[in-house]
mmCIF file of C-alpha atoms in Angstrom:
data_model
loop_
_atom_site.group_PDB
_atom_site.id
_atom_site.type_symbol
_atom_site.label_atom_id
_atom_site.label_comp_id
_atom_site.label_asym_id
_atom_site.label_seq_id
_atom_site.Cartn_x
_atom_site.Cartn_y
_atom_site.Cartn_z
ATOM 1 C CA UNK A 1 56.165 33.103 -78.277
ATOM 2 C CA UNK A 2 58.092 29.901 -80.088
ATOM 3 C CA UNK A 3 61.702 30.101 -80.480
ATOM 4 C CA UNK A 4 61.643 32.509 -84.172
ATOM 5 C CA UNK A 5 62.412 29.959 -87.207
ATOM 6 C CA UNK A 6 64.329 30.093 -90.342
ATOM 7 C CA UNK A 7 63.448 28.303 -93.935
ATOM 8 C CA UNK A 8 66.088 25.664 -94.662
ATOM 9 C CA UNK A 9 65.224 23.616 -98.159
ATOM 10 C CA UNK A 10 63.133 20.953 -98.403
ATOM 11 C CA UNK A 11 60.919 18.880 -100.794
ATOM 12 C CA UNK A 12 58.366 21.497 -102.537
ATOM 13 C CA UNK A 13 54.552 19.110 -102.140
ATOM 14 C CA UNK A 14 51.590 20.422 -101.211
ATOM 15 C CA UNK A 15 51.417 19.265 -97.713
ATOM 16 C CA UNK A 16 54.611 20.922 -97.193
ATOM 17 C CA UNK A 17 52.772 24.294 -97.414
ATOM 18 C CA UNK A 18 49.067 23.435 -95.904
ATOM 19 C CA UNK A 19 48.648 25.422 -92.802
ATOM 20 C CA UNK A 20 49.362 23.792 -89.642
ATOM 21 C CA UNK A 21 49.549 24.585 -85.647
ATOM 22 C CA UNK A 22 52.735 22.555 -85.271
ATOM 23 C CA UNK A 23 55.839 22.967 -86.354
ATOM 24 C CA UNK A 24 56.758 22.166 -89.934
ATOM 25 C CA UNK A 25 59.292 20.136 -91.157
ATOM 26 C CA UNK A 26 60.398 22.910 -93.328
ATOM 27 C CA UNK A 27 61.312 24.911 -90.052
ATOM 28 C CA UNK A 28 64.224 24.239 -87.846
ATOM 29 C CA UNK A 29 64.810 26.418 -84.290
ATOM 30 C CA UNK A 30 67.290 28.826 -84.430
ATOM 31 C CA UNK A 31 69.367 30.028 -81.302
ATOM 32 C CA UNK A 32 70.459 33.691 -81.200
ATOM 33 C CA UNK A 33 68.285 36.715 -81.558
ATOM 34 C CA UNK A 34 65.783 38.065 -84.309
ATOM 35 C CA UNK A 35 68.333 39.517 -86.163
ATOM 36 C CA UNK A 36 70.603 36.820 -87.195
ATOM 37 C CA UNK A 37 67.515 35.032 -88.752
ATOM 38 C CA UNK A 38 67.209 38.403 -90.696
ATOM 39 C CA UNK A 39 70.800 37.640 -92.145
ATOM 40 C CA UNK A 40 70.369 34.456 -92.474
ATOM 41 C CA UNK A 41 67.054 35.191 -94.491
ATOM 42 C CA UNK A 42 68.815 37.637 -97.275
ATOM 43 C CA UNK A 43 71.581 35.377 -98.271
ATOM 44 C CA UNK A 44 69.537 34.050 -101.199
ATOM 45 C CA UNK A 45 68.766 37.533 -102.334
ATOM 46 C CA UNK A 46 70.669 40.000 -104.778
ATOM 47 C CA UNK A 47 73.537 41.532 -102.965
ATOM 48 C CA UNK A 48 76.949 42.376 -103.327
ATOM 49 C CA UNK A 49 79.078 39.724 -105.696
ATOM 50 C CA UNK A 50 76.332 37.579 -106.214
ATOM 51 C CA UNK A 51 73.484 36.086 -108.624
ATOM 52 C CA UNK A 52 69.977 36.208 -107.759
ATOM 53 C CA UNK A 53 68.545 32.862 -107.012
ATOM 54 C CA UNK A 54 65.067 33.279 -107.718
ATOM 55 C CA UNK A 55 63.778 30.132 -106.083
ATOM 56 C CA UNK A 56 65.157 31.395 -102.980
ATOM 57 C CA UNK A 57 63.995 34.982 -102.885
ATOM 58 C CA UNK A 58 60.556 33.623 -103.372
ATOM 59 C CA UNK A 59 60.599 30.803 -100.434
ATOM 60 C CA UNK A 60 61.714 33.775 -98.471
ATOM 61 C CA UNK A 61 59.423 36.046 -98.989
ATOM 62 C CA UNK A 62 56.490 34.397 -99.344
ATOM 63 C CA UNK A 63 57.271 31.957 -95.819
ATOM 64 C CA UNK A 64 56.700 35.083 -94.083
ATOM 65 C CA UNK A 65 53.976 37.884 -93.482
ATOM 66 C CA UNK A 66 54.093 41.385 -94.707
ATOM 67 C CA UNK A 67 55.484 42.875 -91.621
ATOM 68 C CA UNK A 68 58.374 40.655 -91.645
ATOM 69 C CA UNK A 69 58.871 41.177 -95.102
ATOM 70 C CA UNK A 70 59.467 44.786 -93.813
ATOM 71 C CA UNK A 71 62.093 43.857 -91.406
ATOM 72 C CA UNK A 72 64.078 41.511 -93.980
ATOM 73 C CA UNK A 73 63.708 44.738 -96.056
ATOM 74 C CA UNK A 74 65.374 47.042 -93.385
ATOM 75 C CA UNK A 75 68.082 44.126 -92.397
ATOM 76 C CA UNK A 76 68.924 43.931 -96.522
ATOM 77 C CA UNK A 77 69.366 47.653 -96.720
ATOM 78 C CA UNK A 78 71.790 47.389 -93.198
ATOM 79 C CA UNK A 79 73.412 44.013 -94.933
ATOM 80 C CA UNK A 80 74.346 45.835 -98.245
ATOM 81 C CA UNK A 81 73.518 49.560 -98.239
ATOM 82 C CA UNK A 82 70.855 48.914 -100.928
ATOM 83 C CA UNK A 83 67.317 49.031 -101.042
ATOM 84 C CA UNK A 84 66.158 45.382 -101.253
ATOM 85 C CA UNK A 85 63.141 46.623 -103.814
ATOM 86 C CA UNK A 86 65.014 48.670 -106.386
ATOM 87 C CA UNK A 87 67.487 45.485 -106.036
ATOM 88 C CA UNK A 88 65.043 42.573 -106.953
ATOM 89 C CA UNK A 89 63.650 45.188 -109.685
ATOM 90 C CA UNK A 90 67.257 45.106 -111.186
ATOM 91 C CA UNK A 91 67.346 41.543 -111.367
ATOM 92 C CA UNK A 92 64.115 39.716 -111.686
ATOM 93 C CA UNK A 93 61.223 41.172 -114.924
ATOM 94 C CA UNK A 94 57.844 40.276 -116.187
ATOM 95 C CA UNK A 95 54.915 38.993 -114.125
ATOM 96 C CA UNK A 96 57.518 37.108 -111.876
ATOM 97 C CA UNK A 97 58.963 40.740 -110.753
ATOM 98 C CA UNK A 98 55.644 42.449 -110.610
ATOM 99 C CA UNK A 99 54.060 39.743 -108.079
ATOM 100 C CA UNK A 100 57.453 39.835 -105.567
ATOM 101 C CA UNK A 101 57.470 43.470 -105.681
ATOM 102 C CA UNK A 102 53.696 43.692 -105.202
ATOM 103 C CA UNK A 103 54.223 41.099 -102.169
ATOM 104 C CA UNK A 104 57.094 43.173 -100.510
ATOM 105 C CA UNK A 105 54.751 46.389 -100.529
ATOM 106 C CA UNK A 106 52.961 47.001 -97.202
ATOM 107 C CA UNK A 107 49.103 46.517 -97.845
ATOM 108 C CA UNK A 108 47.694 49.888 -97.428
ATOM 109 C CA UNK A 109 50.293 51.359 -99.614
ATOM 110 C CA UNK A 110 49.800 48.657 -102.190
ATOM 111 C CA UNK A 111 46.111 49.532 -102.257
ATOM 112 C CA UNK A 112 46.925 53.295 -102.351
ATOM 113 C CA UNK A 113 49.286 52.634 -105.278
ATOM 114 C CA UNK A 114 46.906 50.389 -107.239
ATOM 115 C CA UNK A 115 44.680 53.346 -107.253
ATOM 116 C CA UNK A 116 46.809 55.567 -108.052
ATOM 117 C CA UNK A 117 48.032 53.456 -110.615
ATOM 118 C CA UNK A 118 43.922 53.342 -111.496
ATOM 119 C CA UNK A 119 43.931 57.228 -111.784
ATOM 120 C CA UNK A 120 46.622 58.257 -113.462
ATOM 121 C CA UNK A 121 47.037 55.663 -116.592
ATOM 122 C CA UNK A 122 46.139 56.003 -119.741
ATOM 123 C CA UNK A 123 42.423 55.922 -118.878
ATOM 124 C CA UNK A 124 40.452 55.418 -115.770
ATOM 125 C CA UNK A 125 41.083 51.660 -114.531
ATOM 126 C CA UNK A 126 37.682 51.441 -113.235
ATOM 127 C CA UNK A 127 37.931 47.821 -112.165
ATOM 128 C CA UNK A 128 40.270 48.328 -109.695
ATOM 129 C CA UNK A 129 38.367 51.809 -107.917
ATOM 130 C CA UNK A 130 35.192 48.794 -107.581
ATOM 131 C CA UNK A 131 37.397 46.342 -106.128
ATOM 132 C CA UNK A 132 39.037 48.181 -103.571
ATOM 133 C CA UNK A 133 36.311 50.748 -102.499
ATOM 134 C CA UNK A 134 33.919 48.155 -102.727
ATOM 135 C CA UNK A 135 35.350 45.250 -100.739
ATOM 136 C CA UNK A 136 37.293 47.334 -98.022
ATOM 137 C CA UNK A 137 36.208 47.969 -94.599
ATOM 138 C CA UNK A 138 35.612 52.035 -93.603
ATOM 139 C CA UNK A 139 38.703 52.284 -91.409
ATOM 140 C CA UNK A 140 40.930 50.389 -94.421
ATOM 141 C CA UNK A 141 39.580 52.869 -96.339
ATOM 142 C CA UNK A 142 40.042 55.826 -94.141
ATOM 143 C CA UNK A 143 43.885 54.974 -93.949
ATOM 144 C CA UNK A 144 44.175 53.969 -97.747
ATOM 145 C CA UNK A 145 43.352 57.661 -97.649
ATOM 146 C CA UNK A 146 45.895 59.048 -95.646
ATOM 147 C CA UNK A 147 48.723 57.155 -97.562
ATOM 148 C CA UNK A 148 47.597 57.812 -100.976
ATOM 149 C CA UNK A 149 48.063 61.533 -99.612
ATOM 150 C CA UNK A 150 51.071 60.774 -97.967
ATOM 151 C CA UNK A 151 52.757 59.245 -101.037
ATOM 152 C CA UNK A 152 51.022 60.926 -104.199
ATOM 153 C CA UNK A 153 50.536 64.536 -102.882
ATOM 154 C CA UNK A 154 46.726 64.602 -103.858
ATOM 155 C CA UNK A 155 43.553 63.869 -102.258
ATOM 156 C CA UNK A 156 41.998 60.719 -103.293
ATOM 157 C CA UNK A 157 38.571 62.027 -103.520
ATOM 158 C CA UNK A 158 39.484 65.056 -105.628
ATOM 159 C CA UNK A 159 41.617 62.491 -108.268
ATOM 160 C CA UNK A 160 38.408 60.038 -108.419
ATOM 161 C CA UNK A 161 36.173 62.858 -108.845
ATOM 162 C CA UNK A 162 38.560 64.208 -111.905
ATOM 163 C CA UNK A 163 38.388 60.620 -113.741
ATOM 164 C CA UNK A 164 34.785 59.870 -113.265
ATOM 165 C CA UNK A 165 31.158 61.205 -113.214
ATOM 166 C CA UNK A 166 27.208 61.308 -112.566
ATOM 167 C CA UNK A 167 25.959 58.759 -110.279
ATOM 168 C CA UNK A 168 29.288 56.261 -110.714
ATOM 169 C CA UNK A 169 31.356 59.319 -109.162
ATOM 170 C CA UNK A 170 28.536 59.979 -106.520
ATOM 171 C CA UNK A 171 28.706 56.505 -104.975
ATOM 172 C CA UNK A 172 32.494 56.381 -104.878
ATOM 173 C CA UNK A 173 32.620 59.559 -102.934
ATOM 174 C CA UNK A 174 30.342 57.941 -100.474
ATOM 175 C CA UNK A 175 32.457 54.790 -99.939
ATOM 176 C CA UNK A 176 35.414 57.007 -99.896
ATOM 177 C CA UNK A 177 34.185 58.843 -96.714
ATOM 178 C CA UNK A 178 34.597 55.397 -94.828
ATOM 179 C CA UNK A 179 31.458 56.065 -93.128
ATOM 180 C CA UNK A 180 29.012 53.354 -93.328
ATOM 181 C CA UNK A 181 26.932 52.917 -90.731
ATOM 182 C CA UNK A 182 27.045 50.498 -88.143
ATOM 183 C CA UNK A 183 23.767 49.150 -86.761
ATOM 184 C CA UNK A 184 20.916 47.371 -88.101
ATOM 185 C CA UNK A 185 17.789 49.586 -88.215
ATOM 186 C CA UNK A 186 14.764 47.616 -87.310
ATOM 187 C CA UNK A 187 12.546 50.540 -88.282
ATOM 188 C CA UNK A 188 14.143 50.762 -91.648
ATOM 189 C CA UNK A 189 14.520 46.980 -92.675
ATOM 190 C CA UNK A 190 10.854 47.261 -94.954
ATOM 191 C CA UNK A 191 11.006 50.757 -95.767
ATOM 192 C CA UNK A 192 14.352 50.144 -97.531
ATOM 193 C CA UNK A 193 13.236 46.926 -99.176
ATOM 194 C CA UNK A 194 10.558 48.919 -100.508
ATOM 195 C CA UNK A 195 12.220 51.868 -101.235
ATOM 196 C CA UNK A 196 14.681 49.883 -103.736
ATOM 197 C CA UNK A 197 11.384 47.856 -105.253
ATOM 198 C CA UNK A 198 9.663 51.344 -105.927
ATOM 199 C CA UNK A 199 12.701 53.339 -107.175
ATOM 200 C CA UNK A 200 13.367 50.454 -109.619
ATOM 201 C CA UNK A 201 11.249 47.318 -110.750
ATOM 202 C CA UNK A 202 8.212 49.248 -109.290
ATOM 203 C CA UNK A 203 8.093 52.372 -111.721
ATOM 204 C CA UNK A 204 9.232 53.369 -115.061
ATOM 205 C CA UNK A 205 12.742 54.553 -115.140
ATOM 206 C CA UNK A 206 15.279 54.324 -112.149
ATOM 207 C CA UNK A 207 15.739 56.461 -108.942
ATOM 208 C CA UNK A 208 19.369 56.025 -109.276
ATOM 209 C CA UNK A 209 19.596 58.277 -105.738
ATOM 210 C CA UNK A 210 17.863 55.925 -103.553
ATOM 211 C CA UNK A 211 19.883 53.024 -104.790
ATOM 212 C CA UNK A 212 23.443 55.056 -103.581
ATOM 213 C CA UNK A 213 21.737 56.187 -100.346
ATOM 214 C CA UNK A 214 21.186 53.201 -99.245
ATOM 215 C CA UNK A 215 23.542 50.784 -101.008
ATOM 216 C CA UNK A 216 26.539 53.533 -99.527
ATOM 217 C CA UNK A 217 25.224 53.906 -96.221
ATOM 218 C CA UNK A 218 23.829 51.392 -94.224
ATOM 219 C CA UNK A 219 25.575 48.765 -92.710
ATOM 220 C CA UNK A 220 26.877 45.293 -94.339
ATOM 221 C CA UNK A 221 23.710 43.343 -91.735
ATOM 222 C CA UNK A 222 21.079 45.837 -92.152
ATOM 223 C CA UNK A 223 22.031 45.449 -96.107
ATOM 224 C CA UNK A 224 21.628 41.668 -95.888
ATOM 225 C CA UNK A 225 18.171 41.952 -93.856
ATOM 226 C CA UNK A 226 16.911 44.331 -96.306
ATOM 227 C CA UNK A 227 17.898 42.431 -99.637
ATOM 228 C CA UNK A 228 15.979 39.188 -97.960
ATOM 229 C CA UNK A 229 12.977 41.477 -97.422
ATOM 230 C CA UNK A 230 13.337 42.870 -101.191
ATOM 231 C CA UNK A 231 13.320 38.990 -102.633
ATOM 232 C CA UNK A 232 9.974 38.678 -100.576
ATOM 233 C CA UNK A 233 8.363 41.783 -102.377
ATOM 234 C CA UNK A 234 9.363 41.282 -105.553
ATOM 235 C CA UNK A 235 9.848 37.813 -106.248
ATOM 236 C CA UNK A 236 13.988 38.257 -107.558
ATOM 237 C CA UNK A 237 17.558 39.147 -105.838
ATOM 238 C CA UNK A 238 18.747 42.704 -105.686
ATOM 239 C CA UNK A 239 21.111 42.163 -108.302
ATOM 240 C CA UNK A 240 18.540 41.421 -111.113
ATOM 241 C CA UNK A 241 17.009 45.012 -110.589
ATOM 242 C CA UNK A 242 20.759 46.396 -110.720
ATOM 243 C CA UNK A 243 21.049 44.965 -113.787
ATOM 244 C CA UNK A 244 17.790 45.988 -115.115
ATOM 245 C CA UNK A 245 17.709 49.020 -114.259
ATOM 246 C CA UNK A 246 21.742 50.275 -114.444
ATOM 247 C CA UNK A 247 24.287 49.830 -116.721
ATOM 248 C CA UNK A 248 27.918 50.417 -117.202
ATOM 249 C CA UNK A 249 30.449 51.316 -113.962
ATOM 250 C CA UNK A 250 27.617 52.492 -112.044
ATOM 251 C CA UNK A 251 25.894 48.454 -112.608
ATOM 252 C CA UNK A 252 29.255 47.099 -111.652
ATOM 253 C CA UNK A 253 29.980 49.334 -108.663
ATOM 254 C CA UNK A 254 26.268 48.541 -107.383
ATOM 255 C CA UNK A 255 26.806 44.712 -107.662
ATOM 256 C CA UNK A 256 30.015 44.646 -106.110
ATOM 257 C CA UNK A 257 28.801 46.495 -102.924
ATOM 258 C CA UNK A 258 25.921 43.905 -103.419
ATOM 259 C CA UNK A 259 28.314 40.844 -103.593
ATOM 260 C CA UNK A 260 30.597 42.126 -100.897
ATOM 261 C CA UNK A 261 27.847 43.151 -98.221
ATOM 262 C CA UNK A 262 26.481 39.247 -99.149
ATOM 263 C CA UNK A 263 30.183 37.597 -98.812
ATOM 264 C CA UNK A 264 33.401 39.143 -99.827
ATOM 265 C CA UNK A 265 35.389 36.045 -100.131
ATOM 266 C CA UNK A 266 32.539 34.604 -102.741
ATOM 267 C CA UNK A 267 32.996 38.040 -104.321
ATOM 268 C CA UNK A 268 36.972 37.663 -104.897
ATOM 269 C CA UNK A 269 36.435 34.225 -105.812
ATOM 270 C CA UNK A 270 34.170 35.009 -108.612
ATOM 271 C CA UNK A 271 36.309 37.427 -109.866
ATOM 272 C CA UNK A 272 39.419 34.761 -109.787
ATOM 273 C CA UNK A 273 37.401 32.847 -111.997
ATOM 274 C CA UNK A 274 36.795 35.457 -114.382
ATOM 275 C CA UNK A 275 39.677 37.004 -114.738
ATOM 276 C CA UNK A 276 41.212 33.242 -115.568
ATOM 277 C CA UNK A 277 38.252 32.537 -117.938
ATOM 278 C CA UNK A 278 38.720 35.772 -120.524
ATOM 279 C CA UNK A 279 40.684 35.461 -123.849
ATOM 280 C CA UNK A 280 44.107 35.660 -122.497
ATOM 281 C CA UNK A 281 44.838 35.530 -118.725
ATOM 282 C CA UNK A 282 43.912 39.067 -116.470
ATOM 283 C CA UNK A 283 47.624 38.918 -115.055
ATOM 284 C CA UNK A 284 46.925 41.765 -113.157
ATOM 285 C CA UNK A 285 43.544 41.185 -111.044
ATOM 286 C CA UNK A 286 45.000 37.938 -110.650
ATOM 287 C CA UNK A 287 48.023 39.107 -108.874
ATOM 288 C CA UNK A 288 46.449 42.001 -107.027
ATOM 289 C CA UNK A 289 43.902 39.603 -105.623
ATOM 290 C CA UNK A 290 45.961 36.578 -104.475
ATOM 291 C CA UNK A 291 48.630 39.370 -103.054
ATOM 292 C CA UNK A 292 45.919 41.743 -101.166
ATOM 293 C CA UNK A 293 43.991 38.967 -99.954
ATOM 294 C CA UNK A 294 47.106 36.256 -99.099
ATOM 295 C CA UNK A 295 47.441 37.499 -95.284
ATOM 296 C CA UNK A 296 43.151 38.768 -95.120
ATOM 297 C CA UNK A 297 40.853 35.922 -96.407
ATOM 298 C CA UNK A 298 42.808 33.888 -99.146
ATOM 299 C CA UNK A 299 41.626 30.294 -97.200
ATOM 300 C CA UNK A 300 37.706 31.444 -97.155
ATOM 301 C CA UNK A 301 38.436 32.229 -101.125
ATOM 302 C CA UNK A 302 39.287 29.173 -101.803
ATOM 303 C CA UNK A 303 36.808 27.326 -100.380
ATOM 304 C CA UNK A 304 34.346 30.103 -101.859
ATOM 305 C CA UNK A 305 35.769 29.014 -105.315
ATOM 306 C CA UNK A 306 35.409 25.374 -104.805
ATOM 307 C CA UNK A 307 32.217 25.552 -103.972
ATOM 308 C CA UNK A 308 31.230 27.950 -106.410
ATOM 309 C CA UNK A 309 32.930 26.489 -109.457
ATOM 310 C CA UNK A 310 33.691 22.825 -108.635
ATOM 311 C CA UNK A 311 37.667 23.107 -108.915
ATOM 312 C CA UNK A 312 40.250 24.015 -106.430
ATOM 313 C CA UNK A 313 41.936 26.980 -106.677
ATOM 314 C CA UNK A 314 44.978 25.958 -106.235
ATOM 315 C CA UNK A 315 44.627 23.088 -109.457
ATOM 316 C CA UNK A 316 43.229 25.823 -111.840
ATOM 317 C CA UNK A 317 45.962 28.287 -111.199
ATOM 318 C CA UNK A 318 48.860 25.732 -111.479
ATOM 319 C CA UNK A 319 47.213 24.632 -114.976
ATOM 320 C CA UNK A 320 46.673 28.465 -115.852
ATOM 321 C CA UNK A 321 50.604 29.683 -115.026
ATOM 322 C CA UNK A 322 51.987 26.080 -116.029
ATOM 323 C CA UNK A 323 53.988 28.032 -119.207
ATOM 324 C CA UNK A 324 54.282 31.081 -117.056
ATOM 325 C CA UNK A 325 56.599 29.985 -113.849
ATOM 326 C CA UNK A 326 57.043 26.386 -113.684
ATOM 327 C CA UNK A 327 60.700 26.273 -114.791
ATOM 328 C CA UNK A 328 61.261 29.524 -112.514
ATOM 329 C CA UNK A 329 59.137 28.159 -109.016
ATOM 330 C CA UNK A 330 56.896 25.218 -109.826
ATOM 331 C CA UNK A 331 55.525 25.430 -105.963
ATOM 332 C CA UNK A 332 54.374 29.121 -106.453
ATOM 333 C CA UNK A 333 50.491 27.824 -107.394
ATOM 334 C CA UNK A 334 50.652 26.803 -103.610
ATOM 335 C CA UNK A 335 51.978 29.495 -102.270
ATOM 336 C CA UNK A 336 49.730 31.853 -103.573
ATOM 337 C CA UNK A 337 47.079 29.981 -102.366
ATOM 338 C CA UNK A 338 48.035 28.969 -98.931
ATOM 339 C CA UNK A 339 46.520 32.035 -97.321
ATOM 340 C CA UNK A 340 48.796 31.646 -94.387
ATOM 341 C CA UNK A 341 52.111 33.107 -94.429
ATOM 342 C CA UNK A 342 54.539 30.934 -92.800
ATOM 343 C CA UNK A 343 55.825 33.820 -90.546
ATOM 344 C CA UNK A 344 52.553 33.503 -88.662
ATOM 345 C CA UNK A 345 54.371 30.632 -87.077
ATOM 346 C CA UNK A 346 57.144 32.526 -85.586
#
């Protein structure tokens, strides 16, 4: 394990913050043990007699992964007898706030909160239930769970099922159970491509219960195998019979499972790109994306989106929160989009 390392300034460029095996120039070796670098870490934070330096508490926090996030969290709260959260909440606000509290949250909970957050607005945020439930694996799923229970005091299952209904709620339940299964089934591969064709395109009306059975069961490969053999029998992708057949949250649930089983990082990129393309910025599937994705698959999204759309990621978000955060972090484009946390390094 290299010697750990602490951030010491230095010139804000892109290639200061492109991921690298070696050691950066930004990073200096620091003798002593794990906890000094903690201390040494909170010094630009709000404490005790001091003003928040904002440029500082986001080069911290965003040079290092989640899990040392959580140990700069518990070395604050020995520091200065405060919780380092309810602290930054007192001194930073708007979008700026929202993204550094979001980023000091540890993933599971921060996907447990942003559906609970889903549930119990005013209205059902159905965007984010497809998101999550749609792009997670079973076993995230399984513990997203468990913590939503552990923090809310309800089941997850029996909140969805109060906010939605009909088909939509039946195919969230399945994802919910985590369960997919795991194998490819030879047997299957033409029976479900034909299934699909004949509960669809191949009669009049829809057989919305075939779609769910197999869209919420089988696994991501046998999926992929049997939307291949569907193109071959009727001449069109899987997601032009979604969306000639469905409509609504159940349509959108169906072609996210569709988009994620084919590649989630295209998936998140498209919806980067749309949720910077609507009248007025989506500030918040913006920041819940490059957060829950910044330690998963945030270097596959990019290329994703620059191959999808022509532009780098990185060059449409700078343009995009220009007004937003320049004067506050004009490097924070970058960071978002590095993928890599600097801690990684340690």
């Amino acid at each position: 394990m290299r010697d750990p390392r602490i951030w010491v300034e230095g010139e804000c460029n892109e290639s200061l913050y492109k991921a690298a095996a070696a050691p950066l120039p930004a990073y200096k070796p620091c003798r002593g043990h794990r906890h000094v670098e903690m201390t040494l870490c909170i010094t630009g934070l709000p404490g005790a007699d001091k003003s928040t330096d904002e440029d500082t508490v986001l080069m911290v926090l965003t040079a290092r992964c989640n899990d040392q996030r959580q140990e700069i969290k518990a070395a604050y709260k020995k520091t200065y007898g405060k919780d380092l959260v309810s602290a930054l909440k007192s001194e930073l606000g708007g979008l700026f706030e929202d993204l550094i509290v979001s980023l000091m949250t540890p993933p599971v909970l921060y996907d447990a909160t942003q559906l609970h957050k889903a549930l119990k607005g005013a209205g059902t945020d159905d965007q984010v239930l497809i998101e999550i439930l749609a792009s997670r694996t079973g076993e995230e799923i399984k513990e997203i769970t468990k913590v939503y229970k552990k923090e809310f005091g309800g089941k997850l299952e029996k909140d969805i099922c109060g906010d939605t209904g009909g088909s939509y709620r039946k195919l969230l339940v399945i994802l919910l159970q985590g369960s997919r299964e795991e194998d490819v089934d030879e047997d299957n591969i033409e029976k479900d491509a034909k299934d699909l064709y004949a509960a669809g395109e191949g009669k009049c009306g829809t057989d919305e219960e075939k779609f769910i059975t197999i869209l919420g069961n089988r696994s991501e490969e046998h999926l992929r195998r049997v939307f291949d053999a569907y193109k071959k029998i009727s001449g069109s992708d899987i997601e032009e019979s979604i969306k000639g057949e469905t409509t609504g949250n159940l349509e959108d649930l169906m072609l996210a499972i569709v988009k994620c089983v084919k590649s989630v990082p295209g998936y998140f990129a498209e919806s980067l790109y749309k949720s910077m393309r609507r009248a007025g910025t989506d500030d918040k599937t913006l920041t819940r994306i490059m957060v829950s994705r910044s330690e998963v698959d945030m270097l596959d999204i990019r290329a994703n989106f620059k191959k999808m759309y022509g532009q780098s990621l990185y060059t449409t978000i700078q343009v995009l929160l220009r007004t937003i955060f320049k004067k506050k972090a004009p490097h924070l484009p970058f960071i978002l989009c590095d993928g890599v946390r600097f801690g990684n390094l340690l």
